[in-house]
Amino acid sequence: MKTRLFTIFLFIFSFSLVFAGGSKEADNSRNNEVVIYAYDSFCSEWGPGPAIVKAFEEKTGYKVTMISAGDAAQVLSKAAFEKAKPKADVLIGIDNNLLDKAKAENILESYKPQNADTLIDSNLVLDSEWFLSPFDWSSFAMIFDSYANIPSPTCLSDLTKDIYQKKIILMDPRTSTPGLGFVAWTLAEYGLDGIEDFWKALKPNILTMAPGWDTGYGLFTSGEAPLVISYTTSPAYHIYDGEDYRYVALEFEKGHPMQIEGAGLVKNAKNPEGGKAFLDFLISKEAQEIIPETQWMYPINNTVELPSCYEVSPVPAKTLTVDQAELEKAVEKVLAILAG
C-alpha cells in the first residue's frame, strides 16, 4: 500500500511540476508581450498604429498585441471595467477632456518617458504627474464642404440658422473625443447656463450623432452633409491624397478648443517595463515622424518637420479651455436635450 501511495504521490508531484513549468513559461512569454488598447482609427491599416508597432518591435524585440476598443472613451471604459485584473499594459487615446475621468477611475500609473523634457513643449504636457504622455495634438474645427450650395458658417451661433437644417454631423460625446470636444467648445463659448438654449436651437440642424469619428467623417466625405466636427488638420489629408481644396477647416474668431491625445501606463499592468518602453518609443522622432501622414494631427515631438500639405491647416489664434467638472454637467444637459 505504501509503495502504491508513494508511486501516486510521485506521479502527482511530477504532474504538478510540468504544469508549474508551463505556467512559468507562459509568464515569461507575457513579459515579452506588450498589450495595447487603442481607438479604431489608430489601429486601422491607414492609421499610425501598425507602422509604429512594427518599428517598436524591430527596435526593442518586444511583441505587441494591439486591440481596437472603439473610440477613445471606450478605451477608457474597457480599462475601467477590467481594472481589478487589467489585461492591457498601455492605453492610447485618452485626451485632455478625459484625463480627470481616467484619474478618478484610478486606472493609470504615473510614468514620465525618457527625454520628455527636451522633446515635448511644456504647454502640451497633459499632466504634471505624467499619468498620460502626450503624443499628438490639434484643434477642433468644423470642416466645410465648399462644393455645397450654402455659405460657410463664421461662428458657432451660425450653426443654429435654418439654412443648416440637417446639414451638420456631430459625434456622441459619451463615446467620441471629437463629440466631447464639440460639447466643450459650446460650453467654453456659452457657459453652463447658456448651453441649453444653444443646443435646443442646434438640434434641428444635426443630421446624426455618430458613435465615433470614423463613422461621422465617413458620412461627411460621402456627401451626406456639408459640415462635420473634426480637426483643423483634417484638410491636410485631402491635399496629401491628391484631392483639391474642397474641404476647409473653418476658423472662428472666438477661438477653438484643443485636443491633446495621450498614452498611459496601466496601473498593475502585467508588463510595466514593456509598457514604459513603448511610451519612450512613442515620443521618439522615429515614431513621431509617422504621425503627420497617418494620424493627421500635429506630432508632439518638436524635432519633427511637417509635410507641406499642412499649410492648409490653420492654427487658431485663440485656444478655449473648460472646467472638467462643468464639462460632465454640460454633457448631461446636451444628452437630455437631444433625447427630448
PDB file of N, CA and C in Angstrom, residues 6-71:
ATOM      1  N   PHE A   6       3.166   5.937  -2.556  1.00  0.00           N
ATOM      2  CA  PHE A   6       4.358   6.702  -2.911  1.00  0.00           C
ATOM      3  C   PHE A   6       4.426   6.919  -4.425  1.00  0.00           C
ATOM      4  N   THR A   7       4.039   5.867  -5.182  1.00  0.00           N
ATOM      5  CA  THR A   7       4.034   5.977  -6.641  1.00  0.00           C
ATOM      6  C   THR A   7       3.040   7.037  -7.104  1.00  0.00           C
ATOM      7  N   ILE A   8       1.833   7.025  -6.474  1.00  0.00           N
ATOM      8  CA  ILE A   8       0.814   8.015  -6.819  1.00  0.00           C
ATOM      9  C   ILE A   8       1.314   9.424  -6.493  1.00  0.00           C
ATOM     10  N   PHE A   9       1.971   9.562  -5.316  1.00  0.00           N
ATOM     11  CA  PHE A   9       2.499  10.865  -4.903  1.00  0.00           C
ATOM     12  C   PHE A   9       3.524  11.384  -5.916  1.00  0.00           C
ATOM     13  N   LEU A  10       4.437  10.485  -6.344  1.00  0.00           N
ATOM     14  CA  LEU A  10       5.445  10.888  -7.325  1.00  0.00           C
ATOM     15  C   LEU A  10       4.799  11.339  -8.624  1.00  0.00           C
ATOM     16  N   PHE A  11       3.742  10.627  -9.031  1.00  0.00           N
ATOM     17  CA  PHE A  11       3.051  10.972 -10.281  1.00  0.00           C
ATOM     18  C   PHE A  11       2.435  12.369 -10.182  1.00  0.00           C
ATOM     19  N   ILE A  12       1.715  12.594  -9.034  1.00  0.00           N
ATOM     20  CA  ILE A  12       1.068  13.898  -8.848  1.00  0.00           C
ATOM     21  C   ILE A  12       2.105  15.006  -8.768  1.00  0.00           C
ATOM     22  N   PHE A  13       3.218  14.745  -8.036  1.00  0.00           N
ATOM     23  CA  PHE A  13       4.276  15.752  -7.902  1.00  0.00           C
ATOM     24  C   PHE A  13       4.895  16.094  -9.250  1.00  0.00           C
ATOM     25  N   SER A  14       5.164  15.047 -10.041  1.00  0.00           N
ATOM     26  CA  SER A  14       5.749  15.263 -11.373  1.00  0.00           C
ATOM     27  C   SER A  14       4.789  16.011 -12.273  1.00  0.00           C
ATOM     28  N   PHE A  15       3.497  15.618 -12.187  1.00  0.00           N
ATOM     29  CA  PHE A  15       2.455  16.280 -12.986  1.00  0.00           C
ATOM     30  C   PHE A  15       2.385  17.772 -12.643  1.00  0.00           C
ATOM     31  N   SER A  16       2.480  18.081 -11.333  1.00  0.00           N
ATOM     32  CA  SER A  16       2.431  19.469 -10.881  1.00  0.00           C
ATOM     33  C   SER A  16       3.634  20.245 -11.395  1.00  0.00           C
ATOM     34  N   LEU A  17       4.793  19.631 -11.390  1.00  0.00           N
ATOM     35  CA  LEU A  17       5.994  20.304 -11.883  1.00  0.00           C
ATOM     36  C   LEU A  17       5.868  20.663 -13.355  1.00  0.00           C
ATOM     37  N   VAL A  18       5.279  19.746 -14.120  1.00  0.00           N
ATOM     38  CA  VAL A  18       5.097  20.002 -15.550  1.00  0.00           C
ATOM     39  C   VAL A  18       4.234  21.235 -15.755  1.00  0.00           C
ATOM     40  N   PHE A  19       3.108  21.281 -15.007  1.00  0.00           N
ATOM     41  CA  PHE A  19       2.199  22.413 -15.172  1.00  0.00           C
ATOM     42  C   PHE A  19       2.775  23.686 -14.584  1.00  0.00           C
ATOM     43  N   ALA A  20       3.540  23.572 -13.499  1.00  0.00           N
ATOM     44  CA  ALA A  20       4.186  24.751 -12.935  1.00  0.00           C
ATOM     45  C   ALA A  20       5.180  25.314 -13.919  1.00  0.00           C
ATOM     46  N   GLY A  21       5.934  24.394 -14.574  1.00  0.00           N
ATOM     47  CA  GLY A  21       6.880  24.844 -15.590  1.00  0.00           C
ATOM     48  C   GLY A  21       6.189  25.512 -16.737  1.00  0.00           C
ATOM     49  N   GLY A  22       5.051  24.937 -17.152  1.00  0.00           N
ATOM     50  CA  GLY A  22       4.286  25.529 -18.239  1.00  0.00           C
ATOM     51  C   GLY A  22       3.784  26.910 -17.884  1.00  0.00           C
ATOM     52  N   SER A  23       3.319  27.068 -16.621  1.00  0.00           N
ATOM     53  CA  SER A  23       2.819  28.370 -16.167  1.00  0.00           C
ATOM     54  C   SER A  23       3.931  29.392 -16.156  1.00  0.00           C
ATOM     55  N   LYS A  24       5.110  28.971 -15.657  1.00  0.00           N
ATOM     56  CA  LYS A  24       6.248  29.891 -15.618  1.00  0.00           C
ATOM     57  C   LYS A  24       6.644  30.305 -17.027  1.00  0.00           C
ATOM     58  N   GLU A  25       6.611  29.348 -17.942  1.00  0.00           N
ATOM     59  CA  GLU A  25       6.945  29.653 -19.338  1.00  0.00           C
ATOM     60  C   GLU A  25       5.964  30.654 -19.920  1.00  0.00           C
ATOM     61  N   ALA A  26       4.665  30.489 -19.565  1.00  0.00           N
ATOM     62  CA  ALA A  26       3.646  31.413 -20.056  1.00  0.00           C
ATOM     63  C   ALA A  26       3.888  32.813 -19.522  1.00  0.00           C
ATOM     64  N   ASP A  27       4.280  32.892 -18.192  1.00  0.00           N
ATOM     65  CA  ASP A  27       4.559  34.198 -17.606  1.00  0.00           C
ATOM     66  C   ASP A  27       5.726  34.869 -18.304  1.00  0.00           C
ATOM     67  N   ASN A  28       6.782  34.081 -18.579  1.00  0.00           N
ATOM     68  CA  ASN A  28       7.933  34.642 -19.281  1.00  0.00           C
ATOM     69  C   ASN A  28       7.551  35.142 -20.658  1.00  0.00           C
ATOM     70  N   SER A  29       6.654  34.392 -21.334  1.00  0.00           N
ATOM     71  CA  SER A  29       6.194  34.805 -22.662  1.00  0.00           C
ATOM     72  C   SER A  29       5.467  36.134 -22.578  1.00  0.00           C
ATOM     73  N   ARG A  30       4.629  36.326 -21.529  1.00  0.00           N
ATOM     74  CA  ARG A  30       3.882  37.577 -21.353  1.00  0.00           C
ATOM     75  C   ARG A  30       4.821  38.741 -21.085  1.00  0.00           C
ATOM     76  N   ASN A  31       5.966  38.472 -20.451  1.00  0.00           N
ATOM     77  CA  ASN A  31       6.923  39.532 -20.177  1.00  0.00           C
ATOM     78  C   ASN A  31       7.516  40.124 -21.450  1.00  0.00           C
ATOM     79  N   ASN A  32       7.423  39.389 -22.545  1.00  0.00           N
ATOM     80  CA  ASN A  32       7.936  39.893 -23.817  1.00  0.00           C
ATOM     81  C   ASN A  32       6.830  40.485 -24.676  1.00  0.00           C
ATOM     82  N   GLU A  33       5.583  40.466 -24.180  1.00  0.00           N
ATOM     83  CA  GLU A  33       4.445  40.967 -24.947  1.00  0.00           C
ATOM     84  C   GLU A  33       3.905  42.240 -24.308  1.00  0.00           C
ATOM     85  N   VAL A  34       3.653  43.239 -25.147  1.00  0.00           N
ATOM     86  CA  VAL A  34       3.032  44.483 -24.692  1.00  0.00           C
ATOM     87  C   VAL A  34       1.622  44.544 -25.277  1.00  0.00           C
ATOM     88  N   VAL A  35       0.624  44.611 -24.405  1.00  0.00           N
ATOM     89  CA  VAL A  35      -0.766  44.675 -24.849  1.00  0.00           C
ATOM     90  C   VAL A  35      -1.236  46.132 -24.802  1.00  0.00           C
ATOM     91  N   ILE A  36      -1.758  46.592 -25.926  1.00  0.00           N
ATOM     92  CA  ILE A  36      -2.170  47.996 -26.060  1.00  0.00           C
ATOM     93  C   ILE A  36      -3.642  48.064 -26.439  1.00  0.00           C
ATOM     94  N   TYR A  37      -4.410  48.882 -25.730  1.00  0.00           N
ATOM     95  CA  TYR A  37      -5.764  49.237 -26.132  1.00  0.00           C
ATOM     96  C   TYR A  37      -5.716  50.603 -26.799  1.00  0.00           C
ATOM     97  N   ALA A  38      -6.312  50.705 -27.985  1.00  0.00           N
ATOM     98  CA  ALA A  38      -6.333  51.974 -28.705  1.00  0.00           C
ATOM     99  C   ALA A  38      -7.663  52.102 -29.433  1.00  0.00           C
ATOM    100  N   TYR A  39      -7.914  53.261 -29.984  1.00  0.00           N
ATOM    101  CA  TYR A  39      -9.170  53.501 -30.696  1.00  0.00           C
ATOM    102  C   TYR A  39      -9.049  53.073 -32.157  1.00  0.00           C
ATOM    103  N   ASP A  40     -10.197  52.945 -32.808  1.00  0.00           N
ATOM    104  CA  ASP A  40     -10.266  52.316 -34.132  1.00  0.00           C
ATOM    105  C   ASP A  40      -9.325  52.925 -35.159  1.00  0.00           C
ATOM    106  N   SER A  41      -9.377  54.244 -35.325  1.00  0.00           N
ATOM    107  CA  SER A  41      -8.592  54.860 -36.399  1.00  0.00           C
ATOM    108  C   SER A  41      -7.094  54.740 -36.148  1.00  0.00           C
ATOM    109  N   PHE A  42      -6.675  54.678 -34.890  1.00  0.00           N
ATOM    110  CA  PHE A  42      -5.252  54.483 -34.583  1.00  0.00           C
ATOM    111  C   PHE A  42      -4.805  53.093 -35.019  1.00  0.00           C
ATOM    112  N   CYS A  43      -5.690  52.109 -34.809  1.00  0.00           N
ATOM    113  CA  CYS A  43      -5.346  50.710 -35.101  1.00  0.00           C
ATOM    114  C   CYS A  43      -5.509  50.329 -36.574  1.00  0.00           C
ATOM    115  N   SER A  44      -6.265  51.132 -37.326  1.00  0.00           N
ATOM    116  CA  SER A  44      -6.593  50.749 -38.697  1.00  0.00           C
ATOM    117  C   SER A  44      -5.357  50.688 -39.585  1.00  0.00           C
ATOM    118  N   GLU A  45      -5.478  50.041 -40.728  1.00  0.00           N
ATOM    119  CA  GLU A  45      -4.335  49.868 -41.617  1.00  0.00           C
ATOM    120  C   GLU A  45      -3.812  51.190 -42.162  1.00  0.00           C
ATOM    121  N   TRP A  46      -4.683  52.212 -42.199  1.00  0.00           N
ATOM    122  CA  TRP A  46      -4.243  53.520 -42.666  1.00  0.00           C
ATOM    123  C   TRP A  46      -3.876  54.448 -41.512  1.00  0.00           C
ATOM    124  N   GLY A  47      -4.025  53.961 -40.274  1.00  0.00           N
ATOM    125  CA  GLY A  47      -3.669  54.751 -39.107  1.00  0.00           C
ATOM    126  C   GLY A  47      -2.210  54.559 -38.730  1.00  0.00           C
ATOM    127  N   PRO A  48      -1.739  55.247 -37.681  1.00  0.00           N
ATOM    128  CA  PRO A  48      -0.330  55.173 -37.303  1.00  0.00           C
ATOM    129  C   PRO A  48       0.049  53.908 -36.551  1.00  0.00           C
ATOM    130  N   GLY A  49      -0.932  53.234 -35.949  1.00  0.00           N
ATOM    131  CA  GLY A  49      -0.649  52.100 -35.089  1.00  0.00           C
ATOM    132  C   GLY A  49       0.215  51.003 -35.688  1.00  0.00           C
ATOM    133  N   PRO A  50      -0.183  50.437 -36.828  1.00  0.00           N
ATOM    134  CA  PRO A  50       0.603  49.335 -37.387  1.00  0.00           C
ATOM    135  C   PRO A  50       2.068  49.702 -37.666  1.00  0.00           C
ATOM    136  N   ALA A  51       2.313  50.885 -38.219  1.00  0.00           N
ATOM    137  CA  ALA A  51       3.687  51.289 -38.537  1.00  0.00           C
ATOM    138  C   ALA A  51       4.496  51.539 -37.265  1.00  0.00           C
ATOM    139  N   ILE A  52       3.875  52.169 -36.261  1.00  0.00           N
ATOM    140  CA  ILE A  52       4.583  52.431 -35.006  1.00  0.00           C
ATOM    141  C   ILE A  52       4.892  51.127 -34.294  1.00  0.00           C
ATOM    142  N   VAL A  53       3.938  50.213 -34.271  1.00  0.00           N
ATOM    143  CA  VAL A  53       4.141  48.913 -33.621  1.00  0.00           C
ATOM    144  C   VAL A  53       5.265  48.140 -34.302  1.00  0.00           C
ATOM    145  N   LYS A  54       5.269  48.121 -35.619  1.00  0.00           N
ATOM    146  CA  LYS A  54       6.310  47.398 -36.352  1.00  0.00           C
ATOM    147  C   LYS A  54       7.693  47.957 -36.039  1.00  0.00           C
ATOM    148  N   ALA A  55       7.815  49.276 -36.039  1.00  0.00           N
ATOM    149  CA  ALA A  55       9.108  49.905 -35.757  1.00  0.00           C
ATOM    150  C   ALA A  55       9.543  49.619 -34.319  1.00  0.00           C
ATOM    151  N   PHE A  56       8.590  49.646 -33.383  1.00  0.00           N
ATOM    152  CA  PHE A  56       8.897  49.372 -31.974  1.00  0.00           C
ATOM    153  C   PHE A  56       9.367  47.933 -31.787  1.00  0.00           C
ATOM    154  N   GLU A  57       8.659  46.992 -32.418  1.00  0.00           N
ATOM    155  CA  GLU A  57       9.041  45.582 -32.295  1.00  0.00           C
ATOM    156  C   GLU A  57      10.441  45.337 -32.853  1.00  0.00           C
ATOM    157  N   GLU A  58      10.729  45.945 -33.995  1.00  0.00           N
ATOM    158  CA  GLU A  58      12.037  45.757 -34.621  1.00  0.00           C
ATOM    159  C   GLU A  58      13.161  46.351 -33.777  1.00  0.00           C
ATOM    160  N   LYS A  59      12.859  47.448 -33.122  1.00  0.00           N
ATOM    161  CA  LYS A  59      13.899  48.140 -32.344  1.00  0.00           C
ATOM    162  C   LYS A  59      14.138  47.496 -30.992  1.00  0.00           C
ATOM    163  N   THR A  60      13.073  46.995 -30.356  1.00  0.00           N
ATOM    164  CA  THR A  60      13.188  46.538 -28.969  1.00  0.00           C
ATOM    165  C   THR A  60      13.125  45.028 -28.778  1.00  0.00           C
ATOM    166  N   GLY A  61      12.550  44.316 -29.742  1.00  0.00           N
ATOM    167  CA  GLY A  61      12.374  42.874 -29.579  1.00  0.00           C
ATOM    168  C   GLY A  61      11.092  42.483 -28.877  1.00  0.00           C
ATOM    169  N   TYR A  62      10.360  43.472 -28.380  1.00  0.00           N
ATOM    170  CA  TYR A  62       9.056  43.169 -27.786  1.00  0.00           C
ATOM    171  C   TYR A  62       8.067  42.772 -28.871  1.00  0.00           C
ATOM    172  N   LYS A  63       7.064  41.982 -28.474  1.00  0.00           N
ATOM    173  CA  LYS A  63       5.944  41.665 -29.351  1.00  0.00           C
ATOM    174  C   LYS A  63       4.739  42.460 -28.850  1.00  0.00           C
ATOM    175  N   VAL A  64       4.038  43.132 -29.764  1.00  0.00           N
ATOM    176  CA  VAL A  64       2.899  43.963 -29.389  1.00  0.00           C
ATOM    177  C   VAL A  64       1.599  43.326 -29.850  1.00  0.00           C
ATOM    178  N   THR A  65       0.629  43.281 -28.958  1.00  0.00           N
ATOM    179  CA  THR A  65      -0.745  42.938 -29.308  1.00  0.00           C
ATOM    180  C   THR A  65      -1.570  44.205 -29.163  1.00  0.00           C
ATOM    181  N   MET A  66      -2.023  44.735 -30.289  1.00  0.00           N
ATOM    182  CA  MET A  66      -2.793  45.980 -30.280  1.00  0.00           C
ATOM    183  C   MET A  66      -4.267  45.652 -30.489  1.00  0.00           C
ATOM    184  N   ILE A  67      -5.098  46.099 -29.578  1.00  0.00           N
ATOM    185  CA  ILE A  67      -6.526  45.774 -29.598  1.00  0.00           C
ATOM    186  C   ILE A  67      -7.337  47.041 -29.784  1.00  0.00           C
ATOM    187  N   SER A  68      -8.187  47.059 -30.805  1.00  0.00           N
ATOM    188  CA  SER A  68      -9.072  48.197 -31.047  1.00  0.00           C
ATOM    189  C   SER A  68     -10.278  48.083 -30.127  1.00  0.00           C
ATOM    190  N   ALA A  69     -10.536  49.166 -29.383  1.00  0.00           N
ATOM    191  CA  ALA A  69     -11.613  49.131 -28.390  1.00  0.00           C
ATOM    192  C   ALA A  69     -12.745  50.091 -28.721  1.00  0.00           C
ATOM    193  N   GLY A  70     -12.837  50.541 -29.970  1.00  0.00           N
ATOM    194  CA  GLY A  70     -13.864  51.506 -30.351  1.00  0.00           C
ATOM    195  C   GLY A  70     -13.269  52.891 -30.420  1.00  0.00           C
ATOM    196  N   ASP A  71     -13.908  53.876 -29.803  1.00  0.00           N
ATOM    197  CA  ASP A  71     -13.344  55.210 -29.730  1.00  0.00           C
ATOM    198  C   ASP A  71     -12.612  55.360 -28.401  1.00  0.00           C
TER     199      ASP A  71
END
